[in-house]
Amino acid sequence: MQQIKLTSSKIGEVDADAIIVGYFSDQSSSYAEEISDATGEFVGNLLNNGDFEAKPNEVVVLPYIKGLQANRLVLAGLGKSSEFNAAVALRAAGSAAKALSEKKLGHVVICFPADFLAEAVAGVIVGNHGQDIMRSEPKIHSFGSFSVMTGNTSAVTEGQILGNAINTARMLVNLPPNVLYPETFAERVETLGEESGFEVEVWDDAQLQEQECRTLLAVAQGSDKPPRMLTMKYLGATEDAPVLALVGKGVTFDSGGYSLKPSEGMLDMKCDMGGAATVVGAMQAISLLNLPINVVGYCGLVENLVSGRAYKLGDVIRSRNGKTIEIHNTDAEGRLVLADVLDVASKSGADHIVDFATLTGACLVALGLDCAGLFTNDQKWCDQFREAADLAGEDSWQLPMTDNFSEQIKSNVADLKNVGAGRWGGSITAAKFLEEFVAETPWIHVDIAGPAWSDKEKKWIDAGGSGCFVRTLVQLAKEYSQANL
Ligand code: BES
Ligand code: MN
Ligand code: ZN
């Protein structure tokens, strides 16, 4: 891991390729004053004349200014001080870092407010990392090194851990499906576990059969690539402390199976392991931060393809918990994978479960590209999650789980079918299906079909995988040990 340095030199004397300074639109800072002093009228005029308004994510790059040693002064807008929060800090720093990452820079220094400094550091790391990991000559270059103008070592360390964990999740999503499939996903996580301090157990197909994970195996059987299930353990609290289980959908490629997707809907389906990526990123961050919590992550890893061995419409499969499922649509595969993994989690002593899945296109219709859908069997637990997500500045919205949706997933020939009656409320019927496999455990399902992936780049982050909800999970894990749930 790259070492981020702390510095306290005078801004005018900082010798760097760039110095990034956060500005509020309604309030000055000691940095701003130092810059005004060092550059005479220059920056002051810029602000007074409205060339830089310090709006959120606004970035102005000023090369070779008189009075500064640094080659570039980068003004990063933070908006109004009263609206400053974790997401604003991350995005502002990310926008500046991303704007600069077109060039190969050596050393960069950042000056941001003391509040949410960890998020600003994470933002630089996120803005410095692109989706073009397979390109011979990448377009986004990370800084050779960077320093933070602060004395707060723990904020810098935490920010670095957060940024790297978000990038782990993004990279897993961005890796192409011929490179990242269940076996290679599992191998990468084994390495990551060793580096970060969590234990990894991998079930191969033989163990999955022994464990009666038949619905997961049914989805996997159309592919030549064997499935895997990962269990990741980090025990940072005493043995009797409650256990938080994180469950992720890890479909490394979703063709739809016999209910084949059209080409345009299939291209991005390497992102269908976004839930698993979020869980892995969170495990990395929680372990490296040594949080006082017991957390176990579970990922069901499969590829959903078509072949002479693939599962079919009309097949009936007995899930691990004994409920039989009639297959009406092989493209509703995520809930089948999760059914068995949720059963494993709930029977392994989880006190609370959160699952993450790119589960339904219907969730995109309901909530748009950037907002996750929340579904629960326990309002108090869901409120706790929502509070953590709000603090992290990650958008989520709860949807209803009323009984009439359960009616829709009853089958004429088996206990359940894997789709509802028609398209309407498709995210809710999917969640209702999952609920059948968590028994009485307080559980939240987070449908991240929207936020896990972005076709378009944003100012602070490249297109592709987003690493969504890694920060929320760190926030939740911090509160979990103290919470009275
Ligand atoms: N992986 C998809 C959901 C998805 C769609 C994720 C778009 C990200 C972007 C999931 O497996 C799926 O295909 N769901 C179906 C369910 C339907 C057949 C009941 C869907 O949403 O169309
Ligand atoms: Mn599907
Ligand atoms: Zn899918």
Short mmCIF file of C-alpha atoms and ligand atoms in Angstrom, two decimals:
data_model
loop_
_atom_site.label_atom_id
_atom_site.label_comp_id
_atom_site.label_asym_id
_atom_site.label_seq_id
_atom_site.Cartn_x
_atom_site.Cartn_y
_atom_site.Cartn_z
CA MET A 1 0.00 0.00 0.00
CA GLN A 2 1.22 3.43 -0.92
CA GLN A 3 2.26 5.59 2.02
CA ILE A 4 0.26 8.81 2.34
CA LYS A 5 2.27 11.46 4.11
CA LEU A 6 1.13 14.16 6.49
CA THR A 7 2.50 17.64 6.07
CA SER A 8 2.19 21.02 7.72
CA SER A 9 4.29 23.28 5.53
CA LYS A 10 3.13 26.73 4.48
CA ILE A 11 1.01 26.44 1.35
CA GLY A 12 3.17 28.89 -0.55
CA GLU A 13 6.21 26.74 0.16
CA VAL A 14 4.72 23.38 -0.77
CA ASP A 15 6.79 21.85 -3.54
CA ALA A 16 4.47 19.59 -5.52
CA ASP A 17 3.00 18.98 -8.98
CA ALA A 18 -0.33 20.11 -7.64
CA ILE A 19 -1.94 21.34 -4.50
CA ILE A 20 -5.68 20.76 -4.14
CA VAL A 21 -7.55 23.11 -1.84
CA GLY A 22 -11.17 22.72 -0.75
CA TYR A 23 -13.24 25.95 -0.70
CA PHE A 24 -16.64 26.57 0.84
CA SER A 25 -18.85 28.98 -1.08
CA ASP A 26 -19.86 30.93 2.04
CA GLN A 27 -16.89 30.81 4.35
CA SER A 28 -13.17 31.34 4.20
CA SER A 29 -10.57 29.01 5.70
CA SER A 30 -7.02 29.36 6.95
CA TYR A 31 -5.85 27.71 3.73
CA ALA A 32 -7.79 30.15 1.62
CA GLU A 33 -6.25 33.06 3.50
CA GLU A 34 -2.75 31.64 3.18
CA ILE A 35 -3.29 31.31 -0.55
CA SER A 36 -4.59 34.84 -0.85
CA ASP A 37 -1.55 36.06 1.09
CA ALA A 38 0.85 34.04 -1.06
CA THR A 39 -0.63 34.90 -4.44
CA GLY A 40 -1.52 38.51 -3.82
CA GLU A 41 -4.79 39.48 -5.48
CA PHE A 42 -4.85 36.63 -7.97
CA VAL A 43 -7.02 33.99 -6.31
CA GLY A 44 -9.03 36.62 -4.47
CA ASN A 45 -10.00 38.22 -7.78
CA LEU A 46 -10.94 34.87 -9.21
CA LEU A 47 -13.35 34.31 -6.34
CA ASN A 48 -14.71 37.86 -6.38
CA ASN A 49 -15.32 37.79 -10.12
CA GLY A 50 -17.24 34.51 -10.04
CA ASP A 51 -14.69 32.55 -12.07
CA PHE A 52 -14.77 30.06 -9.24
CA GLU A 53 -17.96 29.85 -7.17
CA ALA A 54 -16.95 26.90 -4.95
CA LYS A 55 -20.03 24.92 -5.93
CA PRO A 56 -19.93 21.21 -5.06
CA ASN A 57 -17.59 19.33 -7.45
CA GLU A 58 -16.51 22.49 -9.24
CA VAL A 59 -12.83 22.26 -10.13
CA VAL A 60 -10.53 24.98 -11.43
CA VAL A 61 -6.94 24.13 -12.28
CA LEU A 62 -4.53 27.08 -12.18
CA PRO A 63 -1.09 26.28 -13.51
CA TYR A 64 2.11 28.06 -12.55
CA ILE A 65 0.85 30.81 -10.31
CA LYS A 66 3.22 33.44 -9.04
CA GLY A 67 3.78 33.14 -5.32
CA LEU A 68 3.37 29.38 -5.09
CA GLN A 69 6.08 26.75 -5.33
CA ALA A 70 3.59 24.11 -6.47
CA ASN A 71 3.15 23.77 -10.23
CA ARG A 72 -0.63 23.80 -10.10
CA LEU A 73 -3.16 25.18 -7.69
CA VAL A 74 -6.44 23.28 -7.88
CA LEU A 75 -9.52 24.89 -6.37
CA ALA A 76 -12.12 22.30 -5.34
CA GLY A 77 -15.65 23.52 -4.55
CA LEU A 78 -17.31 22.26 -1.37
CA GLY A 79 -20.58 24.21 -1.59
CA LYS A 80 -22.23 25.70 1.48
CA SER A 81 -20.58 24.93 4.81
CA SER A 82 -23.97 24.10 6.37
CA GLU A 83 -24.53 21.35 3.78
CA PHE A 84 -21.08 19.80 4.08
CA ASN A 85 -21.11 16.04 4.68
CA ALA A 86 -19.26 12.80 3.93
CA ALA A 87 -20.48 12.52 0.35
CA VAL A 88 -19.72 16.18 -0.47
CA ALA A 89 -16.16 15.78 0.83
CA LEU A 90 -15.56 12.55 -1.10
CA ARG A 91 -16.98 13.89 -4.33
CA ALA A 92 -15.16 17.21 -4.20
CA ALA A 93 -11.79 15.58 -3.61
CA GLY A 94 -12.62 12.89 -6.16
CA SER A 95 -13.55 15.47 -8.80
CA ALA A 96 -10.25 17.32 -8.36
CA ALA A 97 -8.22 14.09 -8.35
CA LYS A 98 -10.03 12.77 -11.41
CA ALA A 99 -9.52 16.03 -13.32
CA LEU A 100 -5.79 15.83 -12.61
CA SER A 101 -5.49 12.11 -13.31
CA GLU A 102 -5.46 12.72 -17.07
CA LYS A 103 -1.84 13.70 -16.57
CA LYS A 104 0.93 11.63 -15.03
CA LEU A 105 1.64 13.63 -11.90
CA GLY A 106 4.30 12.98 -9.31
CA HIS A 107 3.51 14.46 -5.93
CA VAL A 108 0.17 16.06 -4.98
CA VAL A 109 -0.86 17.72 -1.72
CA ILE A 110 -4.44 18.11 -0.50
CA CYS A 111 -5.81 20.71 1.92
CA PHE A 112 -9.35 19.95 3.00
CA PRO A 113 -11.44 20.81 6.06
CA ALA A 114 -10.83 18.75 9.21
CA ASP A 115 -14.41 17.43 9.10
CA PHE A 116 -14.85 14.42 6.82
CA LEU A 117 -11.14 14.41 6.03
CA ALA A 118 -11.17 10.60 5.77
CA GLU A 119 -13.80 10.82 3.03
CA ALA A 120 -11.76 13.43 1.18
CA VAL A 121 -8.72 11.15 1.25
CA ALA A 122 -10.92 8.27 0.04
CA GLY A 123 -12.21 10.55 -2.72
CA VAL A 124 -8.70 11.16 -4.05
CA ILE A 125 -8.07 7.41 -4.20
CA VAL A 126 -11.41 6.81 -5.94
CA GLY A 127 -10.91 9.67 -8.42
CA ASN A 128 -7.45 8.31 -9.23
CA HIS A 129 -8.71 4.89 -10.30
CA GLY A 130 -10.37 4.13 -13.63
CA GLN A 131 -12.30 1.34 -15.27
CA ASP A 132 -9.70 0.95 -18.04
CA ILE A 133 -7.67 -1.63 -16.14
CA MET A 134 -7.21 -3.73 -19.28
CA ARG A 135 -6.12 -0.86 -21.52
CA SER A 136 -2.44 -0.96 -22.59
CA GLU A 137 -2.13 2.77 -21.95
CA PRO A 138 -4.62 3.75 -19.22
CA LYS A 139 -6.23 7.17 -19.44
CA ILE A 140 -6.50 7.65 -15.71
CA HIS A 141 -3.20 7.82 -13.83
CA SER A 142 -2.97 7.78 -10.08
CA PHE A 143 -0.69 10.32 -8.42
CA GLY A 144 2.87 9.14 -7.87
CA SER A 145 2.40 10.03 -4.22
CA PHE A 146 0.24 12.34 -2.16
CA SER A 147 0.30 14.14 1.16
CA VAL A 148 -2.46 15.57 3.28
CA MET A 149 -2.13 18.90 5.05
CA THR A 150 -3.14 17.74 8.53
CA GLY A 151 -1.89 16.32 11.79
CA ASN A 152 -4.74 13.83 11.98
CA THR A 153 -3.04 10.50 11.23
CA SER A 154 -6.09 8.37 11.96
CA ALA A 155 -8.30 10.27 9.49
CA VAL A 156 -5.71 9.77 6.77
CA THR A 157 -5.31 6.07 7.54
CA GLU A 158 -9.06 5.54 7.63
CA GLY A 159 -9.52 7.42 4.36
CA GLN A 160 -6.87 5.35 2.68
CA ILE A 161 -8.50 2.12 3.87
CA LEU A 162 -11.92 3.30 2.70
CA GLY A 163 -10.67 4.44 -0.70
CA ASN A 164 -8.79 1.22 -1.33
CA ALA A 165 -11.76 -0.92 -0.25
CA ILE A 166 -14.11 1.00 -2.58
CA ASN A 167 -11.61 0.50 -5.39
CA THR A 168 -11.41 -3.24 -4.63
CA ALA A 169 -15.18 -3.48 -5.13
CA ARG A 170 -15.00 -1.37 -8.28
CA MET A 171 -12.16 -3.38 -9.74
CA LEU A 172 -13.95 -6.69 -9.13
CA VAL A 173 -16.98 -5.33 -11.01
CA ASN A 174 -14.84 -3.88 -13.80
CA LEU A 175 -12.81 -7.01 -14.48
CA PRO A 176 -14.20 -8.72 -17.61
CA PRO A 177 -16.13 -11.97 -17.16
CA ASN A 178 -13.52 -14.05 -18.98
CA VAL A 179 -11.01 -12.98 -16.35
CA LEU A 180 -13.25 -12.87 -13.28
CA TYR A 181 -15.41 -15.97 -12.81
CA PRO A 182 -16.27 -17.94 -9.67
CA GLU A 183 -12.88 -19.65 -9.24
CA THR A 184 -10.77 -16.56 -9.94
CA PHE A 185 -13.06 -14.39 -7.79
CA ALA A 186 -12.51 -16.82 -4.91
CA GLU A 187 -8.73 -16.85 -5.45
CA ARG A 188 -8.54 -13.07 -5.38
CA VAL A 189 -10.54 -12.95 -2.16
CA GLU A 190 -8.28 -15.55 -0.54
CA THR A 191 -5.29 -13.31 -1.25
CA LEU A 192 -7.16 -10.24 -0.05
CA GLY A 193 -8.12 -12.01 3.17
CA GLU A 194 -4.48 -12.76 3.91
CA GLU A 195 -3.50 -9.15 3.26
CA SER A 196 -6.37 -7.59 5.20
CA GLY A 197 -6.80 -9.97 8.11
CA PHE A 198 -10.02 -11.90 7.48
CA GLU A 199 -10.40 -15.65 7.14
CA VAL A 200 -11.67 -17.11 3.89
CA GLU A 201 -13.32 -20.46 3.37
CA VAL A 202 -14.22 -21.59 -0.16
CA TRP A 203 -16.80 -24.24 -0.96
CA ASP A 204 -16.23 -25.89 -4.36
CA ASP A 205 -18.90 -27.77 -6.30
CA ALA A 206 -18.43 -31.00 -4.32
CA GLN A 207 -18.88 -29.13 -1.02
CA LEU A 208 -21.83 -27.20 -2.40
CA GLN A 209 -23.47 -30.53 -3.25
CA GLU A 210 -22.68 -31.92 0.17
CA GLN A 211 -24.19 -28.75 1.65
CA GLU A 212 -27.32 -29.22 -0.48
CA CYS A 213 -27.06 -25.83 -2.15
CA ARG A 214 -29.20 -27.11 -4.99
CA THR A 215 -30.71 -23.85 -6.22
CA LEU A 216 -27.27 -22.21 -6.45
CA LEU A 217 -26.00 -25.30 -8.29
CA ALA A 218 -28.99 -25.26 -10.65
CA VAL A 219 -28.10 -21.77 -11.86
CA ALA A 220 -24.43 -22.74 -12.20
CA GLN A 221 -24.97 -25.97 -14.10
CA GLY A 222 -25.25 -24.32 -17.54
CA SER A 223 -21.67 -23.07 -17.34
CA ASP A 224 -18.39 -24.92 -17.74
CA LYS A 225 -17.04 -22.76 -14.94
CA PRO A 226 -17.75 -24.39 -11.58
CA PRO A 227 -19.48 -22.33 -8.86
CA ARG A 228 -18.02 -21.32 -5.53
CA MET A 229 -19.34 -20.08 -2.22
CA LEU A 230 -17.20 -17.86 -0.05
CA THR A 231 -17.37 -17.43 3.70
CA MET A 232 -15.27 -14.55 5.02
CA LYS A 233 -14.84 -14.19 8.77
CA TYR A 234 -13.56 -11.26 10.76
CA LEU A 235 -13.95 -11.60 14.53
CA GLY A 236 -13.02 -8.29 16.13
CA ALA A 237 -15.27 -8.61 19.18
CA THR A 238 -15.73 -11.13 21.98
CA GLU A 239 -17.19 -14.54 21.24
CA ASP A 240 -20.59 -13.72 22.74
CA ALA A 241 -20.99 -10.47 20.76
CA PRO A 242 -23.70 -10.50 18.07
CA VAL A 243 -22.76 -11.58 14.55
CA LEU A 244 -23.49 -9.42 11.53
CA ALA A 245 -23.81 -11.41 8.29
CA LEU A 246 -23.28 -9.75 4.91
CA VAL A 247 -24.52 -11.68 1.90
CA GLY A 248 -23.69 -10.87 -1.73
CA LYS A 249 -25.03 -11.97 -5.10
CA GLY A 250 -22.04 -12.97 -7.19
CA VAL A 251 -23.27 -13.79 -10.68
CA THR A 252 -20.03 -13.17 -12.56
CA PHE A 253 -21.95 -13.05 -15.82
CA ASP A 254 -25.73 -13.12 -16.36
CA SER A 255 -26.76 -14.09 -19.89
CA GLY A 256 -30.29 -14.73 -18.64
CA GLY A 257 -29.97 -18.45 -19.38
CA TYR A 258 -32.73 -19.91 -21.59
CA SER A 259 -34.75 -16.77 -20.82
CA LEU A 260 -31.94 -15.12 -22.77
CA LYS A 261 -31.31 -11.41 -22.47
CA PRO A 262 -31.11 -9.30 -25.64
CA SER A 263 -27.53 -8.26 -26.50
CA GLU A 264 -27.90 -4.68 -25.31
CA GLY A 265 -29.12 -5.86 -21.91
CA MET A 266 -26.34 -8.46 -21.66
CA LEU A 267 -23.23 -6.36 -22.29
CA ASP A 268 -23.01 -4.93 -18.80
CA MET A 269 -23.90 -8.16 -17.03
CA LYS A 270 -20.38 -8.62 -15.74
CA CYS A 271 -21.68 -6.20 -13.09
CA ASP A 272 -24.01 -8.85 -11.72
CA MET A 273 -21.53 -9.74 -9.00
CA GLY A 274 -21.76 -6.17 -7.65
CA GLY A 275 -23.38 -7.37 -4.40
CA ALA A 276 -20.53 -9.79 -3.77
CA ALA A 277 -18.04 -7.01 -4.59
CA THR A 278 -19.64 -4.71 -2.00
CA VAL A 279 -19.41 -7.44 0.64
CA VAL A 280 -15.74 -8.13 -0.16
CA GLY A 281 -14.89 -4.41 -0.10
CA ALA A 282 -16.63 -4.03 3.26
CA MET A 283 -14.80 -7.06 4.71
CA GLN A 284 -11.50 -5.52 3.59
CA ALA A 285 -12.26 -2.15 5.20
CA ILE A 286 -13.75 -3.52 8.42
CA SER A 287 -10.76 -5.84 9.01
CA LEU A 288 -8.12 -3.25 8.19
CA LEU A 289 -9.84 -0.76 10.51
CA ASN A 290 -9.86 -3.40 13.27
CA LEU A 291 -13.45 -2.54 14.17
CA PRO A 292 -14.72 -4.19 17.37
CA ILE A 293 -17.35 -6.33 15.67
CA ASN A 294 -17.94 -9.91 14.55
CA VAL A 295 -18.86 -9.99 10.90
CA VAL A 296 -19.18 -12.84 8.44
CA GLY A 297 -19.48 -12.30 4.69
CA TYR A 298 -21.02 -14.82 2.31
CA CYS A 299 -20.87 -14.71 -1.49
CA GLY A 300 -22.61 -17.07 -3.89
CA LEU A 301 -20.53 -17.16 -7.09
CA VAL A 302 -21.94 -18.55 -10.34
CA GLU A 303 -22.14 -17.85 -14.05
CA ASN A 304 -25.63 -17.95 -15.64
CA LEU A 305 -25.25 -19.42 -19.15
CA VAL A 306 -27.02 -21.53 -21.74
CA SER A 307 -25.98 -25.11 -22.60
CA GLY A 308 -27.30 -28.66 -22.88
CA ARG A 309 -26.86 -28.88 -19.13
CA ALA A 310 -28.45 -25.56 -18.20
CA TYR A 311 -31.52 -25.36 -15.97
CA LYS A 312 -34.79 -24.87 -17.80
CA LEU A 313 -38.22 -23.31 -17.44
CA GLY A 314 -40.48 -25.75 -15.64
CA ASP A 315 -37.67 -27.38 -13.66
CA VAL A 316 -38.48 -27.78 -9.98
CA ILE A 317 -35.59 -27.50 -7.56
CA ARG A 318 -35.54 -28.25 -3.85
CA SER A 319 -33.65 -25.44 -2.13
CA ARG A 320 -31.28 -25.98 0.78
CA ASN A 321 -33.98 -25.12 3.32
CA GLY A 322 -36.38 -27.64 1.77
CA LYS A 323 -38.78 -25.33 -0.07
CA THR A 324 -39.37 -26.41 -3.67
CA ILE A 325 -39.14 -23.83 -6.46
CA GLU A 326 -40.60 -23.98 -9.93
CA ILE A 327 -38.50 -22.12 -12.50
CA HIS A 328 -40.57 -19.70 -14.59
CA ASN A 329 -37.70 -17.58 -15.80
CA THR A 330 -34.02 -18.51 -15.84
CA ASP A 331 -33.14 -14.81 -15.82
CA ALA A 332 -34.49 -14.54 -12.27
CA GLU A 333 -31.37 -16.39 -11.14
CA GLY A 334 -30.07 -14.06 -8.44
CA ARG A 335 -32.82 -14.94 -5.98
CA LEU A 336 -32.07 -18.64 -6.52
CA VAL A 337 -28.40 -18.18 -5.72
CA LEU A 338 -29.25 -16.04 -2.69
CA ALA A 339 -31.90 -18.49 -1.43
CA ASP A 340 -29.25 -21.04 -0.51
CA VAL A 341 -26.65 -18.53 0.66
CA LEU A 342 -29.19 -16.79 2.94
CA ASP A 343 -30.08 -20.18 4.36
CA VAL A 344 -26.43 -20.89 5.13
CA ALA A 345 -26.05 -17.45 6.77
CA SER A 346 -29.19 -17.68 8.88
CA LYS A 347 -28.35 -21.21 10.06
CA SER A 348 -24.75 -20.33 10.91
CA GLY A 349 -25.71 -18.12 13.82
CA ALA A 350 -26.13 -14.72 12.18
CA ASP A 351 -27.94 -12.29 14.48
CA HIS A 352 -28.59 -9.78 11.69
CA ILE A 353 -28.34 -10.14 7.92
CA VAL A 354 -27.91 -7.61 5.13
CA ASP A 355 -27.80 -8.85 1.56
CA PHE A 356 -26.66 -6.90 -1.50
CA ALA A 357 -27.72 -7.85 -5.01
CA THR A 358 -28.05 -6.41 -8.48
CA LEU A 359 -31.38 -8.18 -8.40
CA THR A 360 -34.00 -6.52 -10.57
CA GLY A 361 -34.36 -4.15 -13.49
CA ALA A 362 -37.64 -3.17 -11.83
CA CYS A 363 -35.67 -1.46 -9.07
CA LEU A 364 -34.13 0.82 -11.70
CA VAL A 365 -37.60 1.64 -12.96
CA ALA A 366 -38.79 2.42 -9.43
CA LEU A 367 -35.84 4.33 -7.99
CA GLY A 368 -33.57 5.33 -10.86
CA LEU A 369 -29.87 4.86 -11.44
CA ASP A 370 -28.40 5.97 -8.13
CA CYS A 371 -30.79 4.87 -5.41
CA ALA A 372 -30.84 1.41 -3.83
CA GLY A 373 -34.08 -0.31 -2.82
CA LEU A 374 -34.41 -1.48 0.79
CA PHE A 375 -36.63 -4.36 1.86
CA THR A 376 -36.88 -5.81 5.35
CA ASN A 377 -38.62 -8.10 7.80
CA ASP A 378 -37.51 -5.95 10.75
CA GLN A 379 -38.17 -2.20 10.74
CA LYS A 380 -35.78 -1.36 13.56
CA TRP A 381 -32.88 -3.07 11.81
CA CYS A 382 -33.77 -1.36 8.53
CA ASP A 383 -33.87 2.04 10.25
CA GLN A 384 -30.40 1.37 11.63
CA PHE A 385 -29.11 0.63 8.14
CA ARG A 386 -30.85 3.63 6.66
CA GLU A 387 -29.28 5.89 9.25
CA ALA A 388 -25.81 4.56 8.39
CA ALA A 389 -26.47 5.01 4.66
CA ASP A 390 -27.67 8.59 5.23
CA LEU A 391 -24.56 9.42 7.24
CA ALA A 392 -22.38 7.96 4.51
CA GLY A 393 -24.37 9.92 1.92
CA GLU A 394 -25.41 6.86 -0.09
CA ASP A 395 -28.98 6.98 -1.46
CA SER A 396 -31.50 4.33 -0.47
CA TRP A 397 -35.26 4.12 -0.17
CA GLN A 398 -37.45 1.54 1.48
CA LEU A 399 -40.18 -0.28 -0.45
CA PRO A 400 -43.19 -2.10 1.02
CA MET A 401 -43.27 -5.80 1.85
CA THR A 402 -47.02 -6.33 2.20
CA ASP A 403 -48.47 -9.86 2.17
CA ASN A 404 -50.30 -9.62 -1.15
CA PHE A 405 -46.92 -9.80 -2.92
CA SER A 406 -46.31 -13.22 -1.34
CA GLU A 407 -49.39 -14.53 -3.15
CA GLN A 408 -47.70 -13.80 -6.45
CA ILE A 409 -44.77 -16.17 -5.88
CA LYS A 410 -46.87 -19.25 -5.09
CA SER A 411 -46.59 -22.03 -7.66
CA ASN A 412 -49.22 -24.49 -8.86
CA VAL A 413 -46.80 -27.39 -8.72
CA ALA A 414 -44.25 -26.43 -6.06
CA ASP A 415 -43.98 -24.27 -2.94
CA LEU A 416 -42.73 -21.22 -4.81
CA LYS A 417 -42.06 -19.95 -8.29
CA ASN A 418 -39.14 -17.68 -9.05
CA VAL A 419 -41.09 -14.72 -10.52
CA GLY A 420 -44.20 -12.72 -9.62
CA ALA A 421 -47.38 -12.33 -11.67
CA GLY A 422 -46.25 -9.98 -14.45
CA ARG A 423 -43.76 -7.16 -14.21
CA TRP A 424 -45.42 -4.89 -11.69
CA GLY A 425 -43.70 -4.61 -8.34
CA GLY A 426 -40.94 -6.89 -9.63
CA SER A 427 -38.41 -5.77 -7.01
CA ILE A 428 -40.87 -6.51 -4.22
CA THR A 429 -41.81 -9.99 -5.39
CA ALA A 430 -38.08 -10.72 -5.63
CA ALA A 431 -37.57 -9.50 -2.06
CA LYS A 432 -40.57 -11.52 -0.87
CA PHE A 433 -38.95 -14.59 -2.41
CA LEU A 434 -35.70 -13.95 -0.51
CA GLU A 435 -37.61 -13.50 2.74
CA GLU A 436 -38.59 -17.17 2.55
CA PHE A 437 -34.97 -18.15 3.24
CA VAL A 438 -33.94 -16.06 6.25
CA ALA A 439 -36.24 -17.70 8.81
CA GLU A 440 -36.78 -15.25 11.71
CA THR A 441 -33.42 -13.49 11.45
CA PRO A 442 -33.70 -9.69 11.18
CA TRP A 443 -32.79 -9.09 7.57
CA ILE A 444 -32.47 -6.31 5.01
CA HIS A 445 -32.24 -6.84 1.29
CA VAL A 446 -30.53 -4.05 -0.64
CA ASP A 447 -31.25 -4.07 -4.38
CA ILE A 448 -28.28 -2.28 -5.97
CA ALA A 449 -29.17 -2.93 -9.63
CA GLY A 450 -29.03 0.87 -10.12
CA PRO A 451 -26.12 2.19 -8.07
CA ALA A 452 -23.67 -0.74 -8.48
CA TRP A 453 -22.87 0.27 -12.02
CA SER A 454 -22.78 3.42 -14.09
CA ASP A 455 -22.68 3.65 -17.88
CA LYS A 456 -21.53 7.23 -17.66
CA GLU A 457 -18.63 8.67 -15.75
CA LYS A 458 -19.33 11.18 -13.01
CA LYS A 459 -17.10 14.10 -12.14
CA TRP A 460 -15.61 12.26 -9.18
CA ILE A 461 -15.64 8.69 -10.42
CA ASP A 462 -15.08 6.90 -13.70
CA ALA A 463 -17.88 4.88 -15.31
CA GLY A 464 -18.22 1.19 -14.44
CA GLY A 465 -18.40 -0.31 -10.96
CA SER A 466 -19.12 2.18 -8.18
CA GLY A 467 -18.14 0.39 -4.96
CA CYS A 468 -21.48 1.49 -3.54
CA PHE A 469 -22.36 0.79 0.11
CA VAL A 470 -18.84 -0.08 1.23
CA ARG A 471 -18.78 3.14 3.26
CA THR A 472 -22.29 2.56 4.57
CA LEU A 473 -21.24 -0.87 5.82
CA VAL A 474 -18.23 0.57 7.60
CA GLN A 475 -20.53 3.11 9.25
CA LEU A 476 -23.01 0.34 10.16
CA ALA A 477 -20.23 -1.85 11.56
CA LYS A 478 -19.00 1.04 13.73
CA GLU A 479 -22.48 1.44 15.23
CA TYR A 480 -23.37 -2.24 15.35
CA SER A 481 -21.22 -3.06 18.34
CA GLN A 482 -22.82 -0.29 20.39
CA ALA A 483 -26.34 -0.65 19.08
CA ASN A 484 -29.16 -2.09 21.10
CA LEU A 485 -31.08 -3.90 18.38
N1 BES B 1 -29.11 -9.19 -13.03
C1 BES B 1 -30.44 -8.92 -13.39
C2 BES B 1 -30.97 -7.59 -12.88
C3 BES B 1 -30.31 -6.34 -13.41
C4 BES B 1 -30.86 -5.67 -14.47
C5 BES B 1 -29.19 -5.83 -12.81
C6 BES B 1 -30.28 -4.51 -14.94
C7 BES B 1 -28.60 -4.65 -13.27
C8 BES B 1 -29.15 -4.00 -14.34
C9 BES B 1 -31.34 -10.02 -12.84
O1 BES B 1 -30.77 -11.28 -12.75
C10 BES B 1 -32.51 -10.14 -13.79
O2 BES B 1 -32.29 -10.47 -14.90
N2 BES B 1 -33.71 -9.87 -13.30
C11 BES B 1 -34.88 -9.94 -14.09
C12 BES B 1 -35.96 -10.56 -13.25
C13 BES B 1 -37.20 -10.93 -14.02
C14 BES B 1 -36.89 -12.04 -15.00
C15 BES B 1 -38.26 -11.37 -13.06
C16 BES B 1 -35.26 -8.53 -14.52
O3 BES B 1 -35.09 -7.60 -13.75
O4 BES B 1 -35.69 -8.38 -15.66
MN MN B 2 -30.88 -12.40 -14.53
ZN ZN B 3 -28.77 -11.37 -12.51
#
